[in-house]
């Protein structure tokens, strides 16, 4: 019997998530710190979609940042507070988060969290919240799937793909199918989970917005940001992954996209009057 759920087996079970996606070297956090340091960001950082808190805690303790994390998963936040303490964690949606008078020198959005803004309105609302909570000149750093990669590449769509791993004596198997919803500009995912512990299989559906480099530049510029860098690698999820001291290259054709933008002190409104 199949149970269809709006939740997610991995994000509803944070320890399982960390087992499935291990990052013992904290590569994502180290890449983020490299970007923040290279662009002279101040110490206050907001991690949007902080998940289990691994990256937020590393930045807080190892890089000396003052980190706040937000996420929509109460299970993830509870895990973060227990297993990766230090940052302040809050239950909040990226499209309408309100942290009062708190301001940050940088906002980071890793692992395609930005792509949960499915509509233009979602993305506009998120950038508006960033403007409210960023100091003038503050950075927005995002790492995500690259919509442009799917122009001519179908390798990720040739499925279903099967993955198996074992955790605490139980073997979990996922069968994942990806397809493009062209009208909505979404990469949709159907994933069926089975486990050898006798539990019924679960069917889960999710989606990410497919954003293209020029489209991102337009949204950012319109929202009052200057795009400092927009490239496909190297980064924490690329193959090969980023390593210390590596500089970004200028292409944008691979499957990951990395964005660094700065909130302009005096955004242009198109008025050219002296």
Short mmCIF file of C-alpha atoms in Angstrom, two decimals:
data_model
loop_
_atom_site.label_atom_id
_atom_site.label_comp_id
_atom_site.label_asym_id
_atom_site.label_seq_id
_atom_site.Cartn_x
_atom_site.Cartn_y
_atom_site.Cartn_z
CA UNK A 1 0.00 0.00 0.00
CA UNK A 2 1.39 3.38 -0.99
CA UNK A 3 1.20 6.41 1.29
CA UNK A 4 1.46 9.72 -0.53
CA UNK A 5 2.77 12.47 1.73
CA UNK A 6 3.41 16.17 1.41
CA UNK A 7 6.30 15.74 3.81
CA UNK A 8 9.72 14.33 3.07
CA UNK A 9 11.22 11.22 4.63
CA UNK A 10 14.66 12.80 4.86
CA UNK A 11 13.76 16.27 6.08
CA UNK A 12 11.20 14.83 8.50
CA UNK A 13 14.01 12.66 9.94
CA UNK A 14 17.09 14.91 10.18
CA UNK A 15 19.48 12.21 11.35
CA UNK A 16 18.52 10.16 8.32
CA UNK A 17 19.08 13.23 6.13
CA UNK A 18 22.61 13.69 7.45
CA UNK A 19 23.34 10.02 6.89
CA UNK A 20 22.11 10.19 3.29
CA UNK A 21 23.95 13.46 2.55
CA UNK A 22 27.10 13.39 4.68
CA UNK A 23 29.37 16.43 4.71
CA UNK A 24 32.04 15.58 7.30
CA UNK A 25 34.42 18.22 5.94
CA UNK A 26 31.69 20.90 6.01
CA UNK A 27 32.50 21.75 2.40
CA UNK A 28 29.38 23.90 1.92
CA UNK A 29 30.15 25.98 5.01
CA UNK A 30 33.82 26.38 4.09
CA UNK A 31 32.90 27.48 0.55
CA UNK A 32 30.44 29.98 2.01
CA UNK A 33 33.04 31.38 4.40
CA UNK A 34 35.50 31.72 1.52
CA UNK A 35 32.94 33.78 -0.42
CA UNK A 36 32.04 35.92 2.60
CA UNK A 37 35.68 36.61 3.45
CA UNK A 38 36.65 37.31 -0.15
CA UNK A 39 33.91 39.93 -0.43
CA UNK A 40 34.53 41.49 2.97
CA UNK A 41 31.22 40.57 4.61
CA UNK A 42 30.66 41.51 8.24
CA UNK A 43 30.04 38.92 10.96
CA UNK A 44 26.22 38.75 11.09
CA UNK A 45 24.86 36.00 8.83
CA UNK A 46 21.35 34.71 8.16
CA UNK A 47 21.17 31.13 6.84
CA UNK A 48 17.89 30.76 4.92
CA UNK A 49 16.85 27.10 4.72
CA UNK A 50 19.37 26.15 7.40
CA UNK A 51 18.12 22.55 7.60
CA UNK A 52 19.94 20.49 10.23
CA UNK A 53 22.18 23.44 11.15
CA UNK A 54 25.47 21.85 10.10
CA UNK A 55 26.59 24.80 8.01
CA UNK A 56 25.19 27.43 10.34
CA UNK A 57 27.00 25.92 13.34
CA UNK A 58 30.31 25.65 11.47
CA UNK A 59 30.11 29.29 10.41
CA UNK A 60 29.17 30.27 13.96
CA UNK A 61 31.88 28.36 15.80
CA UNK A 62 34.70 27.84 13.30
CA UNK A 63 34.47 31.06 11.28
CA UNK A 64 33.43 33.29 14.18
CA UNK A 65 30.21 34.48 12.53
CA UNK A 66 27.09 35.53 14.41
CA UNK A 67 24.64 33.19 12.69
CA UNK A 68 20.86 32.98 12.67
CA UNK A 69 19.08 30.18 10.82
CA UNK A 70 15.52 29.91 9.55
CA UNK A 71 13.69 26.91 8.13
CA UNK A 72 10.12 25.70 7.58
CA UNK A 73 10.79 22.26 9.12
CA UNK A 74 10.24 22.06 12.86
CA UNK A 75 11.97 18.66 12.89
CA UNK A 76 15.08 20.11 11.26
CA UNK A 77 15.18 23.05 13.67
CA UNK A 78 14.78 20.80 16.71
CA UNK A 79 17.68 18.68 15.45
CA UNK A 80 19.77 21.78 14.79
CA UNK A 81 19.23 23.14 18.28
CA UNK A 82 20.22 19.82 19.87
CA UNK A 83 23.01 18.58 17.59
CA UNK A 84 24.39 21.83 16.13
CA UNK A 85 23.80 24.46 18.83
CA UNK A 86 25.15 28.00 18.80
CA UNK A 87 23.19 29.86 16.12
CA UNK A 88 19.72 31.18 16.85
CA UNK A 89 17.16 29.04 15.00
CA UNK A 90 13.67 30.21 13.99
CA UNK A 91 10.69 28.65 12.25
CA UNK A 92 10.02 30.91 9.27
CA UNK A 93 9.19 30.92 5.56
CA UNK A 94 11.70 32.50 3.21
CA UNK A 95 8.93 34.43 1.41
CA UNK A 96 7.64 36.31 4.45
CA UNK A 97 10.15 35.94 7.30
CA UNK A 98 10.21 38.82 9.78
CA UNK A 99 12.97 38.88 12.37
CA UNK A 100 12.02 42.27 13.74
CA UNK A 101 14.84 44.79 13.92
CA UNK A 102 17.52 42.18 13.21
CA UNK A 103 19.85 43.05 10.34
CA UNK A 104 22.59 40.99 8.75
CA UNK A 105 25.77 41.56 6.81
CA UNK A 106 25.06 38.53 4.62
CA UNK A 107 22.22 36.18 3.78
CA UNK A 108 23.13 32.71 2.52
CA UNK A 109 20.83 30.28 0.74
CA UNK A 110 22.45 26.91 0.02
CA UNK A 111 21.43 23.57 -1.52
CA UNK A 112 18.88 25.04 -3.93
CA UNK A 113 16.78 26.55 -1.12
CA UNK A 114 16.25 29.62 -3.31
CA UNK A 115 14.44 27.42 -5.84
CA UNK A 116 11.56 26.83 -3.44
CA UNK A 117 10.45 30.25 -4.62
CA UNK A 118 8.28 28.65 -7.31
CA UNK A 119 6.69 31.80 -8.73
CA UNK A 120 7.91 35.25 -9.70
CA UNK A 121 5.92 36.62 -6.77
CA UNK A 122 7.67 34.21 -4.38
CA UNK A 123 11.09 35.33 -5.58
CA UNK A 124 10.15 39.00 -5.47
CA UNK A 125 8.86 38.59 -1.91
CA UNK A 126 12.03 36.79 -0.81
CA UNK A 127 14.28 39.50 -2.22
CA UNK A 128 12.14 42.14 -0.52
CA UNK A 129 12.65 40.38 2.82
CA UNK A 130 16.38 40.25 2.10
CA UNK A 131 16.42 44.01 1.48
CA UNK A 132 14.65 44.58 4.78
CA UNK A 133 17.10 42.48 6.79
CA UNK A 134 20.38 43.24 5.02
CA UNK A 135 22.63 46.14 5.95
CA UNK A 136 23.49 48.49 3.04
CA UNK A 137 26.16 46.73 1.00
CA UNK A 138 25.22 43.37 2.49
CA UNK A 139 25.73 40.16 0.51
CA UNK A 140 23.29 37.58 -0.81
CA UNK A 141 25.03 34.25 -1.48
CA UNK A 142 23.10 31.39 -3.09
CA UNK A 143 24.01 27.95 -4.42
CA UNK A 144 21.48 26.03 -6.51
CA UNK A 145 20.63 23.95 -9.55
CA UNK A 146 21.22 25.74 -12.82
CA UNK A 147 18.16 26.07 -15.05
CA UNK A 148 20.37 26.67 -18.09
CA UNK A 149 21.88 23.21 -17.68
CA UNK A 150 18.63 21.67 -18.95
CA UNK A 151 18.91 23.46 -22.28
CA UNK A 152 20.15 20.48 -24.23
CA UNK A 153 21.01 18.20 -21.30
CA UNK A 154 18.68 15.39 -20.31
CA UNK A 155 20.96 13.18 -18.22
CA UNK A 156 19.21 14.05 -14.94
CA UNK A 157 15.82 13.36 -16.54
CA UNK A 158 16.67 9.83 -17.67
CA UNK A 159 15.13 7.87 -14.85
CA UNK A 160 13.99 6.60 -12.57
CA UNK A 161 17.19 6.61 -10.56
CA UNK A 162 17.61 4.16 -7.69
CA UNK A 163 19.64 4.78 -4.54
CA UNK A 164 20.08 2.51 -1.54
CA UNK A 165 21.69 3.12 1.83
CA UNK A 166 21.57 1.54 5.27
CA UNK A 167 21.03 3.38 8.54
CA UNK A 168 20.71 1.79 11.98
CA UNK A 169 20.17 -1.65 10.49
CA UNK A 170 17.43 -0.63 8.06
CA UNK A 171 18.04 -0.48 4.31
CA UNK A 172 16.26 2.37 2.53
CA UNK A 173 15.75 2.44 -1.24
CA UNK A 174 14.55 5.41 -3.25
CA UNK A 175 13.28 5.44 -6.84
CA UNK A 176 13.41 9.01 -8.14
CA UNK A 177 11.96 10.44 -11.34
CA UNK A 178 12.56 14.03 -12.45
CA UNK A 179 10.72 15.86 -15.19
CA UNK A 180 10.29 19.45 -16.35
CA UNK A 181 7.00 21.26 -16.05
CA UNK A 182 7.72 23.73 -18.85
CA UNK A 183 4.76 26.03 -18.31
CA UNK A 184 5.49 26.52 -14.61
CA UNK A 185 9.28 26.43 -15.20
CA UNK A 186 9.65 23.83 -12.46
CA UNK A 187 11.79 20.74 -12.10
CA UNK A 188 9.37 18.28 -10.52
CA UNK A 189 10.35 15.19 -8.57
CA UNK A 190 8.46 12.02 -7.70
CA UNK A 191 10.25 9.81 -5.21
CA UNK A 192 9.11 6.44 -3.88
CA UNK A 193 10.75 5.18 -0.69
CA UNK A 194 10.84 1.58 0.48
CA UNK A 195 12.48 0.12 3.56
CA UNK A 196 13.20 -3.46 4.55
CA UNK A 197 11.67 -2.99 8.01
CA UNK A 198 8.15 -3.75 6.84
CA UNK A 199 6.89 -0.17 6.71
CA UNK A 200 4.66 0.71 3.73
CA UNK A 201 6.30 2.54 0.85
CA UNK A 202 5.95 6.31 0.67
CA UNK A 203 5.44 8.46 -2.40
CA UNK A 204 6.65 12.04 -2.15
CA UNK A 205 6.48 14.92 -4.60
CA UNK A 206 8.45 18.16 -4.65
CA UNK A 207 9.62 20.79 -7.11
CA UNK A 208 12.26 23.45 -7.71
CA UNK A 209 12.03 26.57 -9.83
CA UNK A 210 14.35 26.51 -12.82
CA UNK A 211 16.05 29.90 -12.93
CA UNK A 212 18.32 31.03 -15.74
CA UNK A 213 21.36 33.29 -15.33
CA UNK A 214 19.93 36.28 -17.20
CA UNK A 215 16.62 35.87 -15.40
CA UNK A 216 18.40 35.92 -12.05
CA UNK A 217 20.33 39.03 -13.02
CA UNK A 218 17.06 40.78 -13.89
CA UNK A 219 15.35 39.87 -10.61
CA UNK A 220 18.37 40.87 -8.54
CA UNK A 221 18.95 44.16 -10.35
CA UNK A 222 15.28 45.06 -10.16
CA UNK A 223 15.34 44.36 -6.41
CA UNK A 224 18.27 46.72 -5.87
CA UNK A 225 21.18 44.28 -5.91
CA UNK A 226 24.42 44.35 -7.88
CA UNK A 227 25.39 40.90 -9.16
CA UNK A 228 29.06 40.41 -8.35
CA UNK A 229 29.40 36.83 -9.62
CA UNK A 230 27.21 34.25 -11.31
CA UNK A 231 29.00 31.05 -12.30
CA UNK A 232 28.66 27.28 -12.40
CA UNK A 233 31.69 26.38 -10.35
CA UNK A 234 33.60 25.28 -8.58
CA UNK A 235 31.30 24.97 -5.61
CA UNK A 236 30.45 22.58 -2.78
CA UNK A 237 28.13 20.42 -4.92
CA UNK A 238 30.05 20.45 -8.21
CA UNK A 239 32.13 17.63 -9.67
CA UNK A 240 34.94 18.01 -8.88
CA UNK A 241 34.02 20.02 -5.77
CA UNK A 242 35.56 23.32 -4.75
CA UNK A 243 38.78 23.21 -2.74
CA UNK A 244 40.55 25.85 -0.69
CA UNK A 245 42.01 28.66 -2.77
CA UNK A 246 40.11 27.88 -5.96
CA UNK A 247 38.72 30.89 -7.81
CA UNK A 248 35.42 30.71 -9.71
CA UNK A 249 35.39 30.43 -13.47
CA UNK A 250 33.13 32.44 -15.71
CA UNK A 251 30.94 29.80 -17.32
CA UNK A 252 27.32 28.99 -16.47
CA UNK A 253 26.56 25.78 -18.33
CA UNK A 254 26.98 23.01 -15.72
CA UNK A 255 24.31 21.71 -13.37
CA UNK A 256 25.07 24.03 -10.40
CA UNK A 257 24.88 27.80 -10.23
CA UNK A 258 26.50 30.10 -7.67
CA UNK A 259 25.30 33.64 -7.06
CA UNK A 260 26.98 36.45 -5.15
CA UNK A 261 25.13 39.78 -5.09
CA UNK A 262 25.48 42.96 -3.05
CA UNK A 263 22.64 45.18 -1.87
CA UNK A 264 23.31 48.56 -3.41
CA UNK A 265 23.47 51.47 -0.99
CA UNK A 266 21.49 53.68 -3.36
CA UNK A 267 19.50 51.44 -5.76
CA UNK A 268 18.88 52.98 -9.14
CA UNK A 269 15.27 53.82 -10.00
CA UNK A 270 16.00 54.61 -13.58
CA UNK A 271 16.07 58.39 -13.00
CA UNK A 272 18.97 59.92 -14.91
CA UNK A 273 18.25 63.51 -13.84
CA UNK A 274 21.39 65.15 -12.38
#
